[in-house]
mmCIF file of C-alpha atoms in Angstrom:
data_model
loop_
_atom_site.group_PDB
_atom_site.id
_atom_site.type_symbol
_atom_site.label_atom_id
_atom_site.label_comp_id
_atom_site.label_asym_id
_atom_site.label_seq_id
_atom_site.Cartn_x
_atom_site.Cartn_y
_atom_site.Cartn_z
ATOM 1 C CA MET A 264 0.000 0.000 0.000
ATOM 2 C CA ALA A 265 1.310 3.442 -0.950
ATOM 3 C CA LYS A 266 2.285 5.760 1.879
ATOM 4 C CA LYS A 267 -0.089 8.598 2.623
ATOM 5 C CA ALA A 268 1.432 11.943 1.621
ATOM 6 C CA VAL A 269 2.631 14.023 4.560
ATOM 7 C CA SER A 270 1.307 17.556 4.349
ATOM 8 C CA ILE A 271 1.951 20.790 6.200
ATOM 9 C CA SER A 272 -1.075 22.530 7.686
ATOM 10 C CA SER A 273 -1.320 26.300 7.901
ATOM 11 C CA ALA A 274 -3.365 29.002 9.616
ATOM 12 C CA LEU A 275 -3.595 32.464 8.082
ATOM 13 C CA ALA A 276 -4.300 35.699 9.949
ATOM 14 C CA LYS A 277 -4.399 39.214 8.494
ATOM 15 C CA THR A 278 -4.379 42.592 10.202
ATOM 16 C CA GLN A 279 -6.358 45.605 9.029
ATOM 17 C CA ASP A 280 -3.257 47.457 7.831
ATOM 18 C CA GLY A 281 -2.125 44.597 5.567
ATOM 19 C CA GLY A 282 0.000 42.558 7.981
ATOM 20 C CA VAL A 283 0.033 38.794 7.387
ATOM 21 C CA GLN A 284 0.827 35.964 9.802
ATOM 22 C CA ILE A 285 1.055 32.379 8.575
ATOM 23 C CA THR A 286 1.438 29.655 11.202
ATOM 24 C CA LEU A 287 2.821 26.427 9.740
ATOM 25 C CA THR A 288 2.498 23.064 11.466
ATOM 26 C CA ILE A 289 5.055 20.621 10.060
ATOM 27 C CA PRO A 290 4.545 16.881 10.737
ATOM 28 C CA PHE A 291 7.559 15.359 12.484
ATOM 29 C CA GLU A 292 7.758 12.671 9.803
ATOM 30 C CA LEU A 293 8.618 15.380 7.276
ATOM 31 C CA VAL A 294 10.979 17.085 9.741
ATOM 32 C CA SER A 295 12.850 13.797 10.200
ATOM 33 C CA VAL A 296 13.300 13.271 6.454
ATOM 34 C CA GLU A 297 14.509 16.824 5.815
ATOM 35 C CA ARG A 298 16.751 16.819 8.889
ATOM 36 C CA GLU A 299 18.520 13.747 7.550
ATOM 37 C CA LYS A 300 19.088 15.561 4.248
ATOM 38 C CA ALA A 301 20.490 18.537 6.163
ATOM 39 C CA LEU A 302 22.839 16.269 8.141
ATOM 40 C CA THR A 303 24.002 14.630 4.902
ATOM 41 C CA GLU A 304 24.973 18.083 3.637
ATOM 42 C CA TYR A 305 26.798 18.891 6.888
ATOM 43 C CA ALA A 306 28.621 15.528 6.696
ATOM 44 C CA LYS A 307 30.416 16.591 3.506
ATOM 45 C CA ASN A 308 32.385 19.254 5.384
ATOM 46 C CA ILE A 309 32.546 18.058 8.995
ATOM 47 C CA GLU A 310 35.546 16.050 10.178
ATOM 48 C CA VAL A 311 34.822 13.310 12.704
ATOM 49 C CA PRO A 312 37.807 11.520 14.320
ATOM 50 C CA GLY A 313 38.125 7.952 13.056
ATOM 51 C CA PHE A 314 36.239 8.602 9.818
ATOM 52 C CA ARG A 315 37.185 9.974 6.435
ATOM 53 C CA LYS A 316 35.686 13.358 5.602
ATOM 54 C CA GLY A 317 32.129 12.893 4.386
ATOM 55 C CA LYS A 318 31.974 9.248 5.514
ATOM 56 C CA ALA A 319 31.003 9.606 9.186
ATOM 57 C CA PRO A 320 27.630 8.210 10.367
ATOM 58 C CA LEU A 321 24.948 10.883 10.576
ATOM 59 C CA GLU A 322 24.549 10.271 14.315
ATOM 60 C CA LYS A 323 28.210 11.247 14.817
ATOM 61 C CA VAL A 324 27.815 14.268 12.544
ATOM 62 C CA ARG A 325 24.783 15.403 14.520
ATOM 63 C CA GLU A 326 26.832 15.453 17.723
ATOM 64 C CA ARG A 327 29.077 18.092 16.154
ATOM 65 C CA VAL A 328 26.362 20.337 14.723
ATOM 66 C CA PRO A 329 24.850 22.993 17.057
ATOM 67 C CA ALA A 330 21.160 22.268 17.643
ATOM 68 C CA GLY A 331 20.082 25.738 16.491
ATOM 69 C CA SER A 332 22.044 25.445 13.249
ATOM 70 C CA LEU A 333 20.531 22.045 12.502
ATOM 71 C CA ILE A 334 16.993 23.336 13.100
ATOM 72 C CA GLU A 335 17.651 26.330 10.857
ATOM 73 C CA HIS A 336 19.149 24.189 8.085
ATOM 74 C CA THR A 337 16.303 21.667 8.303
ATOM 75 C CA LEU A 338 13.689 24.406 8.023
ATOM 76 C CA SER A 339 15.521 25.905 5.040
ATOM 77 C CA HIS A 340 14.666 22.654 3.228
ATOM 78 C CA ILE A 341 10.980 22.961 4.129
ATOM 79 C CA LEU A 342 9.843 26.572 4.436
ATOM 80 C CA PRO A 343 10.505 28.160 1.011
ATOM 81 C CA LYS A 344 8.384 25.627 -0.901
ATOM 82 C CA ALA A 345 5.675 25.424 1.791
ATOM 83 C CA LEU A 346 5.391 29.191 2.007
ATOM 84 C CA ALA A 347 5.300 29.637 -1.775
ATOM 85 C CA GLU A 348 2.398 27.177 -2.007
ATOM 86 C CA ILE A 349 0.390 29.017 0.664
ATOM 87 C CA ILE A 350 1.105 32.432 -0.870
ATOM 88 C CA ASN A 351 -0.059 31.200 -4.284
ATOM 89 C CA LYS A 352 -3.109 29.456 -2.859
ATOM 90 C CA GLU A 353 -4.219 32.470 -0.792
ATOM 91 C CA LYS A 354 -3.223 34.960 -3.538
ATOM 92 C CA ILE A 355 -1.035 36.955 -1.141
ATOM 93 C CA ARG A 356 1.246 39.652 -2.593
ATOM 94 C CA PRO A 357 4.087 39.985 -0.046
ATOM 95 C CA ALA A 358 5.777 43.377 0.112
ATOM 96 C CA ILE A 359 8.824 41.967 1.932
ATOM 97 C CA TYR A 360 10.326 38.518 2.452
ATOM 98 C CA PRO A 361 8.760 36.933 5.564
ATOM 99 C CA LYS A 362 10.479 36.860 8.927
ATOM 100 C CA PHE A 363 10.278 33.467 10.616
ATOM 101 C CA GLU A 364 9.700 32.736 14.282
ATOM 102 C CA LEU A 365 10.174 29.219 15.642
ATOM 103 C CA ILE A 366 7.283 28.404 17.967
ATOM 104 C CA LYS A 367 7.898 24.734 18.665
ATOM 105 C CA ALA A 368 10.582 22.177 17.742
ATOM 106 C CA GLU A 369 10.202 19.235 20.112
ATOM 107 C CA GLU A 370 11.623 15.826 19.229
ATOM 108 C CA GLY A 371 8.934 13.443 18.012
ATOM 109 C CA GLU A 372 6.271 16.164 17.752
ATOM 110 C CA ALA A 373 5.092 18.415 14.935
ATOM 111 C CA TRP A 374 7.114 21.610 14.584
ATOM 112 C CA GLN A 375 5.465 25.002 14.396
ATOM 113 C CA VAL A 376 6.805 28.094 12.661
ATOM 114 C CA ARG A 377 5.226 31.522 12.254
ATOM 115 C CA ALA A 378 5.957 33.552 9.117
ATOM 116 C CA VAL A 379 5.300 37.285 9.373
ATOM 117 C CA THR A 380 5.059 39.578 6.353
ATOM 118 C CA CYS A 381 2.739 42.185 4.878
ATOM 119 C CA GLU A 382 0.973 42.635 1.576
ATOM 120 C CA VAL A 383 1.729 45.275 -1.019
ATOM 121 C CA PRO A 384 -0.620 48.146 -0.048
ATOM 122 C CA GLN A 385 -3.548 48.985 -2.300
ATOM 123 C CA VAL A 386 -3.437 52.514 -3.725
ATOM 124 C CA ASN A 387 -6.685 54.361 -4.400
ATOM 125 C CA LEU A 388 -5.613 57.309 -6.552
ATOM 126 C CA GLY A 389 -9.046 58.914 -6.668
ATOM 127 C CA ASP A 390 -9.147 62.167 -8.649
ATOM 128 C CA TYR A 391 -5.624 63.267 -7.796
ATOM 129 C CA LYS A 392 -5.338 65.366 -10.949
ATOM 130 C CA GLN A 393 -8.362 67.409 -9.900
ATOM 131 C CA SER A 394 -6.779 67.914 -6.470
ATOM 132 C CA LEU A 395 -3.638 69.244 -8.147
ATOM 133 C CA LEU A 396 -5.627 71.558 -10.429
ATOM 134 C CA LEU A 397 -7.583 72.953 -7.465
ATOM 135 C CA ARG A 398 -4.354 73.598 -5.561
ATOM 136 C CA SER A 399 -2.901 75.300 -8.648
ATOM 137 C CA LYS A 400 -5.941 77.583 -9.059
ATOM 138 C CA LYS A 401 -5.876 78.498 -5.378
ATOM 139 C CA ALA A 402 -2.185 79.388 -5.577
ATOM 140 C CA SER A 403 -2.672 81.502 -8.716
ATOM 141 C CA ILE A 404 -5.505 83.700 -7.376
ATOM 142 C CA TRP A 405 -4.236 87.287 -7.098
ATOM 143 C CA ILE A 406 -6.164 90.428 -6.250
ATOM 144 C CA PRO A 407 -4.270 93.521 -7.473
ATOM 145 C CA GLY A 408 -3.838 96.121 -4.752
ATOM 146 C CA LYS A 409 -4.583 93.650 -1.965
ATOM 147 C CA ASP A 410 -2.176 90.783 -2.396
ATOM 148 C CA GLU A 411 1.417 90.674 -3.461
ATOM 149 C CA LYS A 412 1.694 89.105 -6.896
ATOM 150 C CA PRO A 413 2.796 85.481 -6.417
ATOM 151 C CA LYS A 414 6.307 84.670 -7.579
ATOM 152 C CA GLU A 415 6.965 82.060 -10.211
ATOM 153 C CA ARG A 416 7.685 78.827 -8.354
ATOM 154 C CA SER A 417 10.866 76.869 -9.000
ATOM 155 C CA LYS A 418 10.826 73.258 -10.200
ATOM 156 C CA GLU A 419 11.741 72.064 -6.701
ATOM 157 C CA GLU A 420 8.911 74.072 -5.111
ATOM 158 C CA LYS A 421 6.419 72.660 -7.613
ATOM 159 C CA GLU A 422 7.626 69.131 -6.888
ATOM 160 C CA GLN A 423 7.211 69.616 -3.143
ATOM 161 C CA GLU A 424 3.699 70.970 -3.737
ATOM 162 C CA ILE A 425 2.815 67.952 -5.907
ATOM 163 C CA ILE A 426 4.171 65.560 -3.280
ATOM 164 C CA HIS A 427 2.198 67.333 -0.552
ATOM 165 C CA VAL A 428 -1.051 67.106 -2.557
ATOM 166 C CA LEU A 429 -0.511 63.440 -3.446
ATOM 167 C CA LEU A 430 0.179 62.424 0.152
ATOM 168 C CA GLU A 431 -2.809 64.449 1.321
ATOM 169 C CA SER A 432 -5.359 63.317 -1.283
ATOM 170 C CA VAL A 433 -4.450 59.744 -2.274
ATOM 171 C CA LYS A 434 -5.601 56.952 0.015
ATOM 172 C CA VAL A 435 -3.021 54.296 0.881
ATOM 173 C CA GLU A 436 -2.558 52.468 4.182
ATOM 174 C CA ILE A 437 1.014 51.449 4.925
ATOM 175 C CA PRO A 438 1.496 48.306 7.072
ATOM 176 C CA LYS A 439 3.389 48.913 10.322
ATOM 177 C CA LEU A 440 5.792 46.109 9.427
ATOM 178 C CA LEU A 441 6.791 47.928 6.239
ATOM 179 C CA ILE A 442 7.332 51.190 8.128
ATOM 180 C CA ASP A 443 9.396 49.429 10.825
ATOM 181 C CA GLU A 444 11.540 47.777 8.146
ATOM 182 C CA GLU A 445 12.336 51.149 6.554
ATOM 183 C CA VAL A 446 12.917 52.874 9.916
ATOM 184 C CA ASN A 447 15.319 50.151 11.075
ATOM 185 C CA ALA A 448 17.264 50.385 7.807
ATOM 186 C CA ARG A 449 17.570 54.164 8.176
ATOM 187 C CA LEU A 450 18.648 53.905 11.810
ATOM 188 C CA SER A 451 21.289 51.312 10.883
ATOM 189 C CA ASN A 452 22.661 53.646 8.215
ATOM 190 C CA LEU A 453 22.718 56.519 10.702
ATOM 191 C CA LEU A 454 24.580 54.435 13.301
ATOM 192 C CA GLU A 455 27.179 53.456 10.693
ATOM 193 C CA LYS A 456 27.742 57.119 9.787
ATOM 194 C CA ILE A 457 27.986 58.118 13.459
ATOM 195 C CA GLU A 458 30.557 55.371 14.136
ATOM 196 C CA ARG A 459 32.627 56.387 11.095
ATOM 197 C CA LEU A 460 32.763 59.915 12.529
ATOM 198 C CA GLY A 461 33.972 58.531 15.844
ATOM 199 C CA LEU A 462 30.848 59.689 17.699
ATOM 200 C CA THR A 463 28.442 57.923 20.036
ATOM 201 C CA LEU A 464 24.689 57.797 19.535
ATOM 202 C CA ASP A 465 24.124 59.718 22.784
ATOM 203 C CA GLY A 466 26.581 62.389 21.682
ATOM 204 C CA TYR A 467 24.914 62.713 18.293
ATOM 205 C CA LEU A 468 21.421 62.951 19.816
ATOM 206 C CA ALA A 469 22.593 65.636 22.238
ATOM 207 C CA SER A 470 24.097 67.644 19.357
ATOM 208 C CA VAL A 471 20.809 67.648 17.411
ATOM 209 C CA GLY A 472 18.580 68.065 20.469
ATOM 210 C CA LYS A 473 16.710 64.776 20.089
ATOM 211 C CA THR A 474 16.035 61.613 22.058
ATOM 212 C CA THR A 475 15.954 58.056 20.706
ATOM 213 C CA ASP A 476 12.149 58.159 20.893
ATOM 214 C CA SER A 477 11.803 61.485 19.081
ATOM 215 C CA LEU A 478 14.307 60.388 16.418
ATOM 216 C CA ARG A 479 12.416 57.157 15.804
ATOM 217 C CA ALA A 480 9.083 59.013 15.678
ATOM 218 C CA GLU A 481 10.550 61.413 13.096
ATOM 219 C CA TYR A 482 11.899 58.509 11.042
ATOM 220 C CA GLU A 483 8.515 56.761 11.179
ATOM 221 C CA ILE A 484 6.753 59.783 9.664
ATOM 222 C CA ASN A 485 9.415 60.156 6.975
ATOM 223 C CA ALA A 486 9.405 56.425 6.208
ATOM 224 C CA LYS A 487 5.620 56.315 5.926
ATOM 225 C CA ASN A 488 5.590 59.276 3.535
ATOM 226 C CA THR A 489 8.466 57.875 1.450
ATOM 227 C CA ILE A 490 6.808 54.466 1.068
ATOM 228 C CA ALA A 491 3.419 56.034 0.309
ATOM 229 C CA LEU A 492 4.895 58.366 -2.315
ATOM 230 C CA ASP A 493 6.769 55.522 -4.030
ATOM 231 C CA LEU A 494 3.570 53.453 -4.183
ATOM 232 C CA ILE A 495 1.500 56.389 -5.454
ATOM 233 C CA LEU A 496 3.977 57.327 -8.195
ATOM 234 C CA THR A 497 4.394 53.666 -9.192
ATOM 235 C CA THR A 498 0.613 53.371 -9.554
ATOM 236 C CA ILE A 499 0.415 56.608 -11.564
ATOM 237 C CA ALA A 500 3.231 55.402 -13.845
ATOM 238 C CA ARG A 501 1.365 52.140 -14.423
ATOM 239 C CA GLU A 502 -1.968 53.859 -15.098
ATOM 240 C CA GLU A 503 -0.346 56.380 -17.440
ATOM 241 C CA LYS A 504 1.471 53.513 -19.193
ATOM 242 C CA ILE A 505 4.867 55.143 -18.702
ATOM 243 C CA ASP A 506 7.405 52.939 -20.461
ATOM 244 C CA ILE A 507 11.095 53.202 -19.625
ATOM 245 C CA LYS A 508 13.334 52.067 -22.470
ATOM 246 C CA GLU A 509 16.455 49.966 -21.972
ATOM 247 C CA THR A 510 18.561 52.820 -23.370
ATOM 248 C CA GLU A 511 17.262 55.058 -20.553
ATOM 249 C CA VAL A 512 18.347 52.473 -17.984
ATOM 250 C CA ASP A 513 21.759 52.253 -19.683
ATOM 251 C CA ALA A 514 22.118 56.036 -19.529
ATOM 252 C CA ALA A 515 21.177 56.090 -15.826
ATOM 253 C CA ILE A 516 23.778 53.415 -15.039
ATOM 254 C CA ALA A 517 26.435 55.309 -17.000
ATOM 255 C CA ALA A 518 25.585 58.563 -15.200
ATOM 256 C CA ALA A 519 25.706 56.935 -11.766
ATOM 257 C CA SER A 520 28.912 54.973 -12.206
ATOM 258 C CA ALA A 521 32.243 56.329 -13.343
ATOM 259 C CA GLU A 522 33.984 53.110 -12.263
ATOM 260 C CA PRO A 523 33.551 49.943 -14.392
ATOM 261 C CA LYS A 524 33.086 47.792 -11.255
ATOM 262 C CA VAL A 525 30.215 49.989 -10.049
ATOM 263 C CA ALA A 526 28.592 49.839 -13.481
ATOM 264 C CA GLU A 527 28.903 46.052 -13.427
ATOM 265 C CA ARG A 528 27.158 45.855 -10.035
ATOM 266 C CA LEU A 529 24.319 48.050 -11.311
ATOM 267 C CA ASN A 530 23.932 46.158 -14.574
ATOM 268 C CA THR A 531 22.197 43.060 -13.181
ATOM 269 C CA PRO A 532 18.571 42.123 -13.973
ATOM 270 C CA GLU A 533 17.443 42.994 -10.424
ATOM 271 C CA GLN A 534 19.283 46.336 -10.331
ATOM 272 C CA ARG A 535 18.000 47.245 -13.788
ATOM 273 C CA ARG A 536 14.460 46.499 -12.594
ATOM 274 C CA LEU A 537 14.947 48.798 -9.600
ATOM 275 C CA ILE A 538 16.449 51.558 -11.761
ATOM 276 C CA ARG A 539 13.558 51.239 -14.222
ATOM 277 C CA GLY A 540 11.155 51.732 -11.312
ATOM 278 C CA VAL A 541 13.005 54.845 -10.107
ATOM 279 C CA LEU A 542 12.953 56.325 -13.618
ATOM 280 C CA ALA A 543 9.239 55.552 -14.028
ATOM 281 C CA ARG A 544 8.423 57.300 -10.737
ATOM 282 C CA ARG A 545 10.558 60.293 -11.690
ATOM 283 C CA THR A 546 8.807 60.513 -15.087
ATOM 284 C CA ALA A 547 5.407 60.314 -13.370
ATOM 285 C CA LEU A 548 6.359 63.139 -10.995
ATOM 286 C CA ASP A 549 7.704 65.292 -13.834
ATOM 287 C CA SER A 550 4.513 64.788 -15.849
ATOM 288 C CA LEU A 551 2.417 66.210 -12.998
ATOM 289 C CA SER A 552 4.310 69.514 -13.008
ATOM 290 C CA ALA A 553 2.237 70.614 -16.008
ATOM 291 C CA LEU A 554 -0.861 70.627 -13.777
ATOM 292 C CA LEU A 555 0.567 73.323 -11.493
#
C-alpha cells in the first residue's frame, strides 16, 4: 500500500493594515526526512575523528552540529516551498520577504513556525489630478492692490507641492511592518555614519537636540511618507502607461557609475528592474508639473 502523503497545515491571519501571519504546522515525519538531508549536507564538510571526511555516520555528525544550526538548516529545506504554495493558494502579494519565528521544535512532535510579512498596499488614486488643479488655481488667485503678486515657483517648489497634494489626497494604508523595516534600515545607516565619525549615539542625539524616541518618531513619519509616495507614483506610472526604455536604464547606469566595477554591479537584472522603477516614478512626478 502506498504511503499517505505528509502535508503541512497552515493558519492564516491578516491585520487591518495589511500585515500577514502564517502559522505552519510541520509533521515530524517530514521534519525527520529533511533533517537527515540537512545532516548529509553537513557531513560533507565536517571532520569526525576515526572517519574519512564525508563518511562519518549521521549520528556522529549530529553530535558536532549545534542544535540551532541544525533546526535552521532543516527548516531551510521545508519553508521556502511550503510558504510559496500558501502564498499562491491564498493569492497573497508579499511586500517583503517573511520573517520566521520558531514556535515549537520538540523531538517526536510536529514543529510550528510563524511567518510574518505584509501585503503590497492597495493605492486608491481617486481624482488626484483634480486635487492638483484645485491647488494650482488656489495658488494663482491674485487680487491687485490687496495681495502681493505670487512669484513664479521653482521646479523644486512645484515638486514639493505635488508631493504634498498626493500624500494628502491619495488613500493608501502602509502596514506597520513595512514602516518598521524602513525605519530600522535608516537607523542602521545613521549608526554606521555616526561610528565612522567617531561619535556615540548619545553624543549625536545631544548635538541635534533629540532623544531616541523622538528620532524614531521622526523617522517613522518620513518612512511612511516615502513608502506612500513611491507606491502612489508607481501606480500613476502604471496607469499612465509610462514605459522606460532599456537605453534610458543604460544612460542612468552610466551617469551613476564612473567606475567599471560599479557599473557592473548596477547592470544586473534585479538592479535594472529597480532603476527602471526609479525612472518611471521620476517621469510620473515630472509629468504632474504641467498641472501646477
